[in-house]
mmCIF file of C-alpha atoms in Angstrom:
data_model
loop_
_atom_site.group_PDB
_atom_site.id
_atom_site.type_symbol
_atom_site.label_atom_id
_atom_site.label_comp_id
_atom_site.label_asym_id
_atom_site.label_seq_id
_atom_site.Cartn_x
_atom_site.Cartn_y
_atom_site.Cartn_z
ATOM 1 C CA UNK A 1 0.098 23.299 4.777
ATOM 2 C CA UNK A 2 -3.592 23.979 5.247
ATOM 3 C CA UNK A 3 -5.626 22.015 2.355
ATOM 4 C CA UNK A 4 -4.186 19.021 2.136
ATOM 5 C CA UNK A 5 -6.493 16.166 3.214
ATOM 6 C CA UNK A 6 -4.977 13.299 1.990
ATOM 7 C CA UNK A 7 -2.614 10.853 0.103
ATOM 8 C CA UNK A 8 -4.864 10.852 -3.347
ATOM 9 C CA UNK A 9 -2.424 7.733 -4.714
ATOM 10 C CA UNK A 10 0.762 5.692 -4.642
ATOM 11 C CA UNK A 11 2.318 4.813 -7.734
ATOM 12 C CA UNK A 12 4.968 1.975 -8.489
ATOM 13 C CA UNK A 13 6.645 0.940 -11.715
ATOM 14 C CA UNK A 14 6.469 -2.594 -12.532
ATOM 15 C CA UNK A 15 8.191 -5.020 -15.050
ATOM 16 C CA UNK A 16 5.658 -7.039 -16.119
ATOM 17 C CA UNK A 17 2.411 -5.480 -16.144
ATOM 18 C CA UNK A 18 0.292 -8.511 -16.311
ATOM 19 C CA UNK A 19 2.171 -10.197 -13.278
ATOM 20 C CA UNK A 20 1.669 -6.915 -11.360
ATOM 21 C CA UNK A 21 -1.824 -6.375 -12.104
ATOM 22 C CA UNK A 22 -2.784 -10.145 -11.332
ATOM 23 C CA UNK A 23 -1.501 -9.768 -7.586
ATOM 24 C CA UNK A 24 -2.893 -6.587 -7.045
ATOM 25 C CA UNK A 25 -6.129 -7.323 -8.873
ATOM 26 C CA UNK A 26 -6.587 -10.981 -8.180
ATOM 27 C CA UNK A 27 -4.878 -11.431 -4.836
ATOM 28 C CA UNK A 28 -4.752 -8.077 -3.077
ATOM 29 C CA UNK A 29 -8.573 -7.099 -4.531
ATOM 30 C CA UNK A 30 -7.832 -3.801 -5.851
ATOM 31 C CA UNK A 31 -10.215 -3.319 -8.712
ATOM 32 C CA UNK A 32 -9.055 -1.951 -12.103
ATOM 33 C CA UNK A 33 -10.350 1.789 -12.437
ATOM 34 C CA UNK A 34 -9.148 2.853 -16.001
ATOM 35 C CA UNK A 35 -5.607 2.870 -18.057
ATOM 36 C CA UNK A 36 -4.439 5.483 -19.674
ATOM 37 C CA UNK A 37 -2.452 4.990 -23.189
ATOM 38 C CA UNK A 38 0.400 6.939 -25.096
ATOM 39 C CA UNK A 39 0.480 8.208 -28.222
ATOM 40 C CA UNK A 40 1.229 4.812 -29.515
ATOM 41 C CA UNK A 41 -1.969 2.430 -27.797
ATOM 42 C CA UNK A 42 0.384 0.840 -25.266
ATOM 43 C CA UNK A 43 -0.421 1.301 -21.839
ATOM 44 C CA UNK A 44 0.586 3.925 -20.155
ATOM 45 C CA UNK A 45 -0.506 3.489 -16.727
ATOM 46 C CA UNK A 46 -3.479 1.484 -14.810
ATOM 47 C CA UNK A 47 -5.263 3.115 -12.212
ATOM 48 C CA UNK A 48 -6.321 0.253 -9.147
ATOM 49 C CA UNK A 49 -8.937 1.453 -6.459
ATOM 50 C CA UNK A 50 -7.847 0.665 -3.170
ATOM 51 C CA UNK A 51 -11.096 3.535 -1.430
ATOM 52 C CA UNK A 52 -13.130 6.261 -3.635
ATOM 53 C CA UNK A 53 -10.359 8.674 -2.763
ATOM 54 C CA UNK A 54 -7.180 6.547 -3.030
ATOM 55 C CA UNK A 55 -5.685 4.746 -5.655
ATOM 56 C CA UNK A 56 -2.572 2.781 -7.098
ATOM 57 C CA UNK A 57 -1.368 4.038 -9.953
ATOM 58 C CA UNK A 58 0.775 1.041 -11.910
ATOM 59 C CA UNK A 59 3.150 1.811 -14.332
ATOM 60 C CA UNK A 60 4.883 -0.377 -16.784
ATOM 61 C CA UNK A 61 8.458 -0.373 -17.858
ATOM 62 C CA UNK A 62 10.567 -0.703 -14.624
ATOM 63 C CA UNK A 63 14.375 -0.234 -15.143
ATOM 64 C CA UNK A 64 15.098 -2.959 -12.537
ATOM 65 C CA UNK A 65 14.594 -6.462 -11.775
ATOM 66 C CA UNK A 66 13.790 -5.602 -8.107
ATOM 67 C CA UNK A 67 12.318 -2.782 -5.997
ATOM 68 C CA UNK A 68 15.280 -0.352 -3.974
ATOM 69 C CA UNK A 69 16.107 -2.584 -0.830
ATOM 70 C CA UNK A 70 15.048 -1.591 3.157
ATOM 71 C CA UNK A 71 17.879 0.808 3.037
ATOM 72 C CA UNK A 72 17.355 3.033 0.151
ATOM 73 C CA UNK A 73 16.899 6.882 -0.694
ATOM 74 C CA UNK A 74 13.000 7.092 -1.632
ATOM 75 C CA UNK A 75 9.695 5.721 -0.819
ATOM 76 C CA UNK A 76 10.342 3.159 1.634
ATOM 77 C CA UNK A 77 6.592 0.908 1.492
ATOM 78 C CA UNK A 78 3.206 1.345 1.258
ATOM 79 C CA UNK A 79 1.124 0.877 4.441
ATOM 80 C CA UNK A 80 -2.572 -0.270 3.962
ATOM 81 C CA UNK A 81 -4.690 0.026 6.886
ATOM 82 C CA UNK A 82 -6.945 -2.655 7.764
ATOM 83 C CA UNK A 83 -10.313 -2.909 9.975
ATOM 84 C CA UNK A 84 -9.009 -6.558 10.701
ATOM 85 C CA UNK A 85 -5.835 -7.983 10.044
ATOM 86 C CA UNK A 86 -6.455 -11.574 11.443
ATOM 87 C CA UNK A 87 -9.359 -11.369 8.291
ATOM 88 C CA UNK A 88 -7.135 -10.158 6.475
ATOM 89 C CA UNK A 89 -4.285 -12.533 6.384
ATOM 90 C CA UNK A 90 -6.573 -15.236 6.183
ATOM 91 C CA UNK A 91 -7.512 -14.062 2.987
ATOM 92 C CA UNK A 92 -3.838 -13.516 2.031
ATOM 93 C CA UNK A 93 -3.070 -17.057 2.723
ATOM 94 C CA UNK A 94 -6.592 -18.002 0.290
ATOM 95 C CA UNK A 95 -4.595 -16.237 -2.084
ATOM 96 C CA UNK A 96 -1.340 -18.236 -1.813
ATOM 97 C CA UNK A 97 0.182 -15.341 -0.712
ATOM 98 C CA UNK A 98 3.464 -15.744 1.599
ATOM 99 C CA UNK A 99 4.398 -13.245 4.133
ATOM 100 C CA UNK A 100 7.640 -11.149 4.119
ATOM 101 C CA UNK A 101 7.048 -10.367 7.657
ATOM 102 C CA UNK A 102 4.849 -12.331 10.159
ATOM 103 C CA UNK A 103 2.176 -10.906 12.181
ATOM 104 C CA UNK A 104 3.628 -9.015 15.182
ATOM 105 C CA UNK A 105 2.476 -5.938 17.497
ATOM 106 C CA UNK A 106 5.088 -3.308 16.683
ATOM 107 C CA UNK A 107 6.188 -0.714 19.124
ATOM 108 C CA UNK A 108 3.630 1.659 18.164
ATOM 109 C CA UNK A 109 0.861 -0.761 19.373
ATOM 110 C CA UNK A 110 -0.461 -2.035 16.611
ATOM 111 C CA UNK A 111 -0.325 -4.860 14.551
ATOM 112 C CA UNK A 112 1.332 -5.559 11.463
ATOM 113 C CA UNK A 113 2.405 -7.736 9.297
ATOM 114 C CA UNK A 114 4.383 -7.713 5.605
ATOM 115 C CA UNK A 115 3.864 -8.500 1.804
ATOM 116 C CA UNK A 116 6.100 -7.628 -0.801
ATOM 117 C CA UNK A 117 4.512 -7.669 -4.432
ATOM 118 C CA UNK A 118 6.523 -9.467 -7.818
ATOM 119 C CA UNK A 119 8.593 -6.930 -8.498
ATOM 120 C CA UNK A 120 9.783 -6.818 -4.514
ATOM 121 C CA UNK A 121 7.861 -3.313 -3.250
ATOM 122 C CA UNK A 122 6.921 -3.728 0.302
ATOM 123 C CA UNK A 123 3.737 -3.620 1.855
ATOM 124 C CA UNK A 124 2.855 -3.062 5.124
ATOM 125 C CA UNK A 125 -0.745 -4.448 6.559
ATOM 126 C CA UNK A 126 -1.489 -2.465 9.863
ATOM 127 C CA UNK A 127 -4.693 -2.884 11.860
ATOM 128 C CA UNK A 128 -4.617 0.433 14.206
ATOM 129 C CA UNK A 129 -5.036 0.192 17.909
ATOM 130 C CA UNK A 130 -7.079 2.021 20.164
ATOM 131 C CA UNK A 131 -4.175 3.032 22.104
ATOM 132 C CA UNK A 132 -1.589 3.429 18.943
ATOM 133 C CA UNK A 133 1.391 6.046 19.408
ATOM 134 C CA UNK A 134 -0.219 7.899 16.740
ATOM 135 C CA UNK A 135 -3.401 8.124 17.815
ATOM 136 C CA UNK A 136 -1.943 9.628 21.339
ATOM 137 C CA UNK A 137 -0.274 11.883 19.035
ATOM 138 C CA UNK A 138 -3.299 12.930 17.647
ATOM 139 C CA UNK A 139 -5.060 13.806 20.400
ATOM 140 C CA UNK A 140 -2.237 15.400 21.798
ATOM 141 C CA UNK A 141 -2.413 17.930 19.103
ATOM 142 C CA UNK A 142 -6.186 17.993 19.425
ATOM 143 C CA UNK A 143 -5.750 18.912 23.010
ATOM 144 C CA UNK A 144 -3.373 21.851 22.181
ATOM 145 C CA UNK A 145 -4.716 23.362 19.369
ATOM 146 C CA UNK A 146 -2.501 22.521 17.267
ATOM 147 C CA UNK A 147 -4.964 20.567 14.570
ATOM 148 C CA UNK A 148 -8.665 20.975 14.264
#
C-alpha cells in the first residue's frame, strides 16, 4: 500500500509497570516520552522513545505472568537495529543484562543476538550487513522497478 513509511511503534503489556519501565528506561536507554492516564489518574500507557519516529508504547495490566512462547499466534519479537552490536552488548552486559541468545551471524548475514525483557517479550539486537539477504532483496526490487 503506497503511504506507508514506517512502523510508528510497538506496544507490549506489562505486569509490573515499574519493573518494565526500569529495564527499558534504565538498561535498554529508551527515554520516557509522556503517559497517558484514564479517567481515574492511573496510568494508562507510557510512551518510550527508541528514534523521533518510533516508539514503545508500555501498557500496564498484563493478564499473564509471561509473554506467548516462540511458538505462538501473534507478534513474535521486536527487532532493534543497531549501528554496532559488539558496542552494544557491551553496554548490555554494563547493565547486568544476560542474553537469551548469544551473539551469532544468522543465515541472513547479519549478526544478532537476544534479550528478553521481565515479563519474557523477546528482543532481537541485529547489526545489518552490507551483504544481508534483505538488502539483496532490496536492490533486487530497486533494479526491477518494483520500489522507488
Amino acid at each position: 500500500m503506497h503511504g506507508i513509511n514506517g512502523v510508528g511503534h510497538v506496544a507490549i503489556k506489562v505486569t509490573d509497570l515499574d519493573r518494565s519501565l526500569d529495564y527499558y528506561i534504565n538498561k535498554l536507554g529508551f527515554p520516557e516520552m509522556l503517559r497517558l492516564h484514564k479517567d481515574d489518574g492511573s496510568v494508562w500507557l507510557v510512551y518510550l522513545r527508541i528514534t523521533d519516529a518510533q516508539y514503545l508504547e508500555v501498557f500496564p495490566g498484563a493478564e499473564n505472568d509471561r509473554a506467548p512462547g516462540w511458538n505462538a499466534n501473534g507478534m513474535n519479537h521486536m527487532c532493534l537495529t543497531v549501528e554496532n552490536i559488539d558496542d552494544t552488548l557491551a553496554q548490555v552486559a554494563a547493565a547486568g543484562l544476560e542474553l537469551l541468545l548469544p551473539l551469532k551471524t544468522a543465515i541472513d548475514g547479519n549478526r544478532q543476538a537476544w534479550l528478553e525483557d521481565p515479563d519474557g517479550n523477546r528482543i532481537e539486537l541485529m547489526e545489518m550487513a552490507e551483504d544481508s539477504l534483505q538488502l539483496q532483496a532490496i536492490r533486487r526490487l530497486q533494479e526491477t522497478g518494483a520500489i522507488a
